[in-house]
Amino acid sequence: MLIATAILALGLVAIFGLTHTAHQRSVDAADLAAVELACQTTLNELLANQNPIAPVAAKSIDGVRHWKLEVRVGNAPRPGLATLVIYAQKFDPQGELPTGTSFQLVRWVPQSRVKQIDETPSPFSSDASPFAEFEDPFTQPSIE
């Protein structure tokens, strides 16, 4: 009887642990979906607006806790184009340290639409150039 009770208790603990993990993952997935929608909305607003595009400092996303969104504008590898990056990052509950979870949308836009190029490193990243990772796909070696 004692062994059966111990096995039942361990099974219940395991089930509750799995339930908690599943709930946390579903909340994280819902938050990420809301962040993706906020990034897409920001990108659409910038592209549809006739005003020049300028960098926007990190700001909290409405309705999503612990996430911040920023707009980066940098030089593209192609002349006459600029790289527009909508970048969101999740922070710890105190809002100080990034957790490693992030989302970004990247578009190339005509440089004539850009008001200011942001050459300073992002507060989200320690990279010297946040645009170094966006290489020109037309200069990649072709496979023949």
Coordinates of N, CA and C in Angstrom, one line a residue:
M1 N 0.8 -1.2 0.0 CA 0.0 0.0 0.0 C 0.9 1.3 0.0
L2 N 1.9 1.2 0.8 CA 2.8 2.4 0.9 C 3.5 2.6 -0.5
I3 N 3.9 1.6 -1.1 CA 4.6 1.7 -2.4 C 3.7 2.2 -3.5
A4 N 2.4 1.8 -3.5 CA 1.4 2.2 -4.4 C 1.2 3.7 -4.2
T5 N 1.1 4.2 -3.0 CA 0.9 5.6 -2.7 C 2.0 6.4 -3.1
A6 N 3.3 5.9 -2.9 CA 4.4 6.7 -3.4 C 4.5 6.8 -4.9
I7 N 4.1 5.7 -5.6 CA 4.1 5.7 -7.1 C 3.0 6.7 -7.5
L8 N 1.9 6.7 -6.9 CA 0.8 7.6 -7.3 C 1.2 9.1 -7.1
A9 N 1.9 9.3 -5.9 CA 2.4 10.7 -5.6 C 3.4 11.1 -6.6
L10 N 4.3 10.3 -7.0 CA 5.4 10.6 -8.0 C 4.7 10.9 -9.3
G11 N 3.7 10.1 -9.7 CA 3.0 10.3 -11.0 C 2.3 11.6 -11.0
L12 N 1.6 12.0 -9.9 CA 0.9 13.2 -9.8 C 1.9 14.4 -9.9
V13 N 3.0 14.3 -9.2 CA 4.0 15.4 -9.3 C 4.5 15.5 -10.7
A14 N 4.8 14.4 -11.4 CA 5.3 14.5 -12.8 C 4.2 15.1 -13.7
I15 N 2.9 14.7 -13.5 CA 1.9 15.3 -14.3 C 1.7 16.8 -14.1
F16 N 1.7 17.2 -12.8 CA 1.6 18.7 -12.5 C 2.8 19.4 -13.1
G17 N 4.0 18.8 -13.0 CA 5.2 19.5 -13.6 C 5.0 19.6 -15.1
L18 N 4.5 18.6 -15.8 CA 4.3 18.7 -17.2 C 3.2 19.7 -17.6
T19 N 2.2 19.8 -16.7 CA 1.1 20.8 -16.9 C 1.6 22.2 -16.8
H20 N 2.5 22.4 -15.8 CA 3.0 23.7 -15.6 C 3.9 24.1 -16.8
T21 N 4.8 23.2 -17.2 CA 5.6 23.5 -18.4 C 4.8 23.8 -19.6
A22 N 3.8 23.0 -19.9 CA 2.9 23.2 -21.0 C 2.2 24.6 -21.0
H23 N 1.8 25.0 -19.8 CA 1.1 26.3 -19.6 C 2.1 27.4 -19.9
Q24 N 3.3 27.3 -19.4 CA 4.3 28.3 -19.6 C 4.7 28.4 -21.0
R25 N 4.8 27.3 -21.7 CA 5.2 27.3 -23.2 C 4.0 28.0 -24.0
S26 N 2.8 27.7 -23.6 CA 1.7 28.3 -24.3 C 1.6 29.8 -24.1
V27 N 1.9 30.3 -22.9 CA 2.0 31.7 -22.6 C 3.1 32.4 -23.4
D28 N 4.3 31.7 -23.5 CA 5.4 32.2 -24.2 C 5.1 32.3 -25.7
A29 N 4.4 31.3 -26.2 CA 4.0 31.3 -27.7 C 3.0 32.4 -28.0
A30 N 2.0 32.6 -27.1 CA 1.1 33.7 -27.3 C 1.8 35.1 -27.2
D31 N 2.7 35.2 -26.3 CA 3.5 36.5 -26.3 C 4.3 36.7 -27.6
L32 N 4.9 35.6 -28.0 CA 5.7 35.8 -29.3 C 4.8 36.1 -30.5
A33 N 3.7 35.5 -30.5 CA 2.7 35.8 -31.6 C 2.3 37.3 -31.5
A34 N 2.1 37.8 -30.3 CA 1.7 39.2 -30.2 C 2.9 40.1 -30.5
V35 N 4.1 39.7 -30.2 CA 5.3 40.5 -30.6 C 5.5 40.5 -32.1
E36 N 5.3 39.4 -32.7 CA 5.5 39.3 -34.2 C 4.4 40.2 -34.8
L37 N 3.2 40.3 -34.3 CA 2.2 41.1 -34.9 C 2.6 42.6 -34.6
A38 N 3.1 42.9 -33.5 CA 3.5 44.3 -33.2 C 4.7 44.7 -34.1
C39 N 5.6 43.8 -34.4 CA 6.7 44.1 -35.3 C 6.2 44.3 -36.7
Q40 N 5.3 43.4 -37.2 CA 4.8 43.6 -38.5 C 3.9 44.8 -38.7
T41 N 3.2 45.2 -37.6 CA 2.4 46.4 -37.7 C 3.3 47.6 -37.8
T42 N 4.4 47.6 -37.0 CA 5.3 48.8 -37.0 C 6.0 48.9 -38.4
L43 N 6.4 47.7 -38.9 CA 7.0 47.8 -40.3 C 6.0 48.3 -41.3
N44 N 4.7 47.8 -41.3 CA 3.7 48.3 -42.2 C 3.5 49.8 -42.1
E45 N 3.4 50.3 -40.8 CA 3.2 51.7 -40.6 C 4.3 52.5 -41.2
L46 N 5.6 52.1 -41.0 CA 6.7 52.8 -41.5 C 6.8 52.8 -43.1
L47 N 6.5 51.6 -43.7 CA 6.5 51.5 -45.1 C 5.3 52.3 -45.8
A48 N 4.2 52.3 -45.1 CA 3.0 53.0 -45.7 C 3.1 54.5 -45.5
N49 N 3.8 55.0 -44.6 CA 3.8 56.4 -44.3 C 4.8 57.1 -45.3
Q50 N 4.5 58.3 -45.6 CA 5.3 59.0 -46.5 C 6.5 59.8 -45.8
N51 N 6.4 59.8 -44.5 CA 7.4 60.5 -43.8 C 8.7 59.7 -43.8
P52 N 9.9 60.4 -43.7 CA 11.2 59.7 -43.7 C 11.3 58.7 -42.5
I53 N 12.0 57.6 -42.7 CA 12.1 56.6 -41.7 C 13.3 56.9 -40.8
A54 N 13.2 56.9 -39.5 CA 14.3 57.2 -38.6 C 14.3 56.1 -37.5
P55 N 15.5 55.9 -36.9 CA 15.6 54.9 -35.8 C 14.7 55.3 -34.6
V56 N 14.2 54.3 -33.9 CA 13.3 54.5 -32.7 C 14.0 53.7 -31.6
A57 N 14.2 54.4 -30.5 CA 14.8 53.7 -29.3 C 13.9 52.7 -28.8
A58 N 14.5 51.7 -28.0 CA 13.7 50.6 -27.4 C 12.6 51.1 -26.6
K59 N 11.4 50.5 -26.8 CA 10.2 50.9 -26.0 C 9.4 49.6 -25.7
S60 N 8.7 49.6 -24.7 CA 7.8 48.5 -24.3 C 6.7 48.3 -25.3
I61 N 6.3 47.0 -25.5 CA 5.3 46.7 -26.4 C 4.0 46.6 -25.6
D62 N 2.9 47.3 -26.1 CA 1.7 47.3 -25.4 C 1.1 45.9 -25.3
G63 N 0.6 45.5 -24.2 CA 0.0 44.2 -24.0 C 0.9 43.0 -23.9
V64 N 2.2 43.2 -24.0 CA 3.1 42.1 -23.8 C 4.2 42.5 -22.8
R65 N 4.2 41.7 -21.7 CA 5.1 42.0 -20.6 C 6.5 41.5 -21.0
H66 N 7.5 42.3 -20.6 CA 8.9 42.0 -20.6 C 9.5 42.0 -22.0
W67 N 8.8 42.6 -23.0 CA 9.4 42.7 -24.4 C 9.5 44.2 -24.7
K68 N 10.6 44.5 -25.4 CA 10.9 45.8 -25.9 C 11.1 45.8 -27.4
L69 N 10.7 46.8 -28.1 CA 10.8 46.9 -29.6 C 11.6 48.1 -30.0
E70 N 12.4 48.0 -31.0 CA 13.1 49.2 -31.5 C 13.2 49.1 -33.0
V71 N 13.4 50.2 -33.6 CA 13.6 50.3 -35.0 C 15.0 50.7 -35.3
R72 N 15.7 50.0 -36.1 CA 17.1 50.3 -36.5 C 17.1 50.6 -38.0
V73 N 18.0 51.5 -38.4 CA 18.1 51.9 -39.8 C 19.6 51.9 -40.0
G74 N 20.1 51.2 -41.0 CA 21.5 51.1 -41.3 C 21.8 51.1 -42.8
N75 N 23.1 51.1 -43.1 CA 23.4 51.0 -44.5 C 23.3 49.6 -45.0
A76 N 22.8 49.4 -46.2 CA 22.6 48.1 -46.8 C 23.9 47.8 -47.7
P77 N 24.1 46.6 -48.0 CA 25.3 46.2 -48.8 C 25.2 46.7 -50.3
R78 N 24.0 47.1 -50.7 CA 23.7 47.7 -52.0 C 23.7 49.2 -52.0
P79 N 24.3 49.9 -53.0 CA 24.2 51.3 -53.0 C 22.8 51.8 -53.2
G80 N 22.4 52.9 -52.5 CA 21.1 53.4 -52.7 C 20.0 52.8 -51.8
L81 N 20.4 51.8 -51.1 CA 19.5 51.1 -50.2 C 19.9 51.2 -48.7
A82 N 18.9 51.2 -47.8 CA 19.2 51.1 -46.4 C 18.5 49.9 -45.8
T83 N 19.0 49.4 -44.7 CA 18.5 48.2 -44.0 C 17.6 48.7 -42.9
L84 N 16.3 48.3 -43.0 CA 15.3 48.7 -41.9 C 15.1 47.4 -41.1
V85 N 15.4 47.5 -39.8 CA 15.2 46.3 -38.9 C 14.2 46.7 -37.8
I86 N 13.2 45.9 -37.7 CA 12.3 46.0 -36.6 C 12.7 44.8 -35.6
Y87 N 13.2 45.2 -34.5 CA 13.8 44.2 -33.6 C 13.1 44.2 -32.2
A88 N 12.7 43.1 -31.7 CA 12.1 42.9 -30.4 C 12.9 41.9 -29.6
Q89 N 13.1 42.2 -28.3 CA 13.8 41.3 -27.4 C 13.1 41.2 -26.1
K90 N 13.1 40.0 -25.6 CA 12.5 39.7 -24.3 C 13.5 40.0 -23.2
F91 N 13.1 40.7 -22.1 CA 14.0 41.0 -21.0 C 13.5 40.3 -19.7
D92 N 14.3 40.2 -18.7 CA 14.0 39.6 -17.4 C 12.9 40.5 -16.8
P93 N 12.2 39.9 -15.8 CA 11.1 40.7 -15.2 C 11.5 42.1 -14.7
Q94 N 12.7 42.3 -14.3 CA 13.1 43.6 -13.9 C 13.4 44.6 -15.1
G95 N 13.4 44.0 -16.3 CA 13.6 44.8 -17.5 C 15.0 45.3 -17.8
E96 N 16.0 44.6 -17.2 CA 17.4 45.0 -17.3 C 18.2 44.2 -18.2
L97 N 18.0 42.8 -18.1 CA 18.9 41.9 -18.8 C 18.1 41.2 -19.9
P98 N 18.6 41.1 -21.1 CA 17.9 40.3 -22.1 C 17.9 38.8 -21.8
T99 N 16.9 38.1 -22.2 CA 16.8 36.6 -21.9 C 17.3 35.8 -23.0
G100 N 17.6 36.4 -24.2 CA 18.1 35.6 -25.3 C 17.0 35.4 -26.4
T101 N 15.7 35.6 -26.0 CA 14.6 35.4 -26.9 C 14.4 36.7 -27.7
S102 N 14.4 36.6 -29.0 CA 14.3 37.9 -29.8 C 13.5 37.5 -31.1
F103 N 13.1 38.6 -31.8 CA 12.4 38.5 -33.1 C 12.8 39.7 -33.9
Q104 N 13.0 39.5 -35.2 CA 13.3 40.7 -36.0 C 12.8 40.5 -37.4
L105 N 12.4 41.6 -38.0 CA 12.0 41.7 -39.4 C 13.0 42.6 -40.1
V106 N 13.4 42.3 -41.3 CA 14.4 43.1 -42.0 C 13.9 43.3 -43.4
R107 N 14.0 44.6 -43.8 CA 13.6 45.0 -45.2 C 14.6 46.0 -45.7
W108 N 14.9 45.9 -47.0 CA 15.7 46.9 -47.6 C 14.8 48.0 -48.2
V109 N 15.1 49.2 -47.9 CA 14.3 50.3 -48.4 C 15.2 51.3 -49.2
P110 N 14.6 52.1 -50.0 CA 15.4 53.1 -50.7 C 16.0 54.1 -49.7
Q111 N 17.2 54.5 -49.9 CA 17.9 55.4 -49.0 C 17.2 56.8 -49.0
S112 N 16.5 57.1 -50.0 CA 15.7 58.4 -50.0 C 14.6 58.4 -49.0
R113 N 14.1 57.2 -48.6 CA 13.1 57.2 -47.6 C 13.6 57.3 -46.1
V114 N 14.9 57.3 -46.0 CA 15.5 57.3 -44.6 C 15.9 58.7 -44.2
K115 N 15.5 59.0 -43.0 CA 15.8 60.3 -42.4 C 17.2 60.3 -41.8
Q116 N 17.5 59.2 -41.1 CA 18.8 59.1 -40.4 C 19.3 57.7 -40.3
I117 N 20.6 57.5 -40.6 CA 21.2 56.1 -40.5 C 21.7 56.0 -39.1
D118 N 21.4 54.9 -38.5 CA 21.8 54.6 -37.1 C 23.1 53.8 -37.1
E119 N 24.2 54.4 -36.8 CA 25.5 53.7 -36.8 C 25.9 53.3 -35.4
T120 N 25.2 53.6 -34.4 CA 25.5 53.3 -33.0 C 25.0 51.9 -32.7
P121 N 25.8 51.2 -31.9 CA 25.3 49.8 -31.5 C 24.0 49.9 -30.8
S122 N 23.2 48.8 -30.9 CA 21.9 48.7 -30.3 C 22.1 48.5 -28.8
P123 N 21.1 49.0 -28.0 CA 21.2 48.6 -26.6 C 20.9 47.1 -26.4
F124 N 20.3 46.5 -27.4 CA 20.0 45.1 -27.2 C 21.2 44.2 -27.5
S125 N 22.2 44.7 -28.2 CA 23.3 43.9 -28.7 C 24.6 44.5 -28.4
S126 N 25.6 43.7 -28.3 CA 27.0 44.3 -28.1 C 27.8 44.3 -29.4
D127 N 27.1 44.0 -30.5 CA 27.8 44.0 -31.8 C 28.1 45.5 -32.1
A128 N 29.3 45.7 -32.8 CA 29.7 47.0 -33.2 C 28.8 47.5 -34.3
S129 N 28.4 46.6 -35.2 CA 27.5 47.0 -36.3 C 26.4 46.0 -36.3
P130 N 25.2 46.5 -35.9 CA 24.0 45.5 -35.9 C 23.6 45.1 -37.3
F131 N 24.2 45.7 -38.3 CA 23.8 45.3 -39.7 C 24.8 44.4 -40.4
A132 N 25.8 44.0 -39.7 CA 26.9 43.2 -40.3 C 26.3 41.8 -40.7
E133 N 25.3 41.3 -40.1 CA 24.8 40.0 -40.4 C 23.9 39.9 -41.7
F134 N 23.6 41.1 -42.2 CA 22.7 41.1 -43.4 C 23.6 41.3 -44.6
E135 N 24.0 40.2 -45.2 CA 24.9 40.3 -46.3 C 24.1 40.4 -47.6
D136 N 24.7 40.9 -48.6 CA 24.1 41.0 -49.9 C 23.9 39.7 -50.5
P137 N 22.7 39.2 -50.8 CA 22.5 37.9 -51.3 C 22.9 37.8 -52.8
F138 N 23.1 38.9 -53.4 CA 23.5 38.9 -54.9 C 25.0 38.8 -55.0
T139 N 25.7 38.9 -54.0 CA 27.2 38.7 -54.1 C 27.7 37.4 -53.6
Q140 N 26.7 36.5 -53.2 CA 27.1 35.2 -52.7 C 27.5 34.4 -53.9
P141 N 28.5 33.5 -53.6 CA 29.0 32.7 -54.7 C 27.9 31.7 -55.2
S142 N 27.8 31.6 -56.5 CA 26.7 30.7 -57.0 C 27.2 29.3 -57.2
I143 N 26.3 28.4 -57.1 CA 26.7 27.0 -57.3 C 26.4 26.6 -58.8
E144 N 27.4 26.2 -59.4 CA 27.2 25.8 -60.9 C 27.5 24.4 -61.1

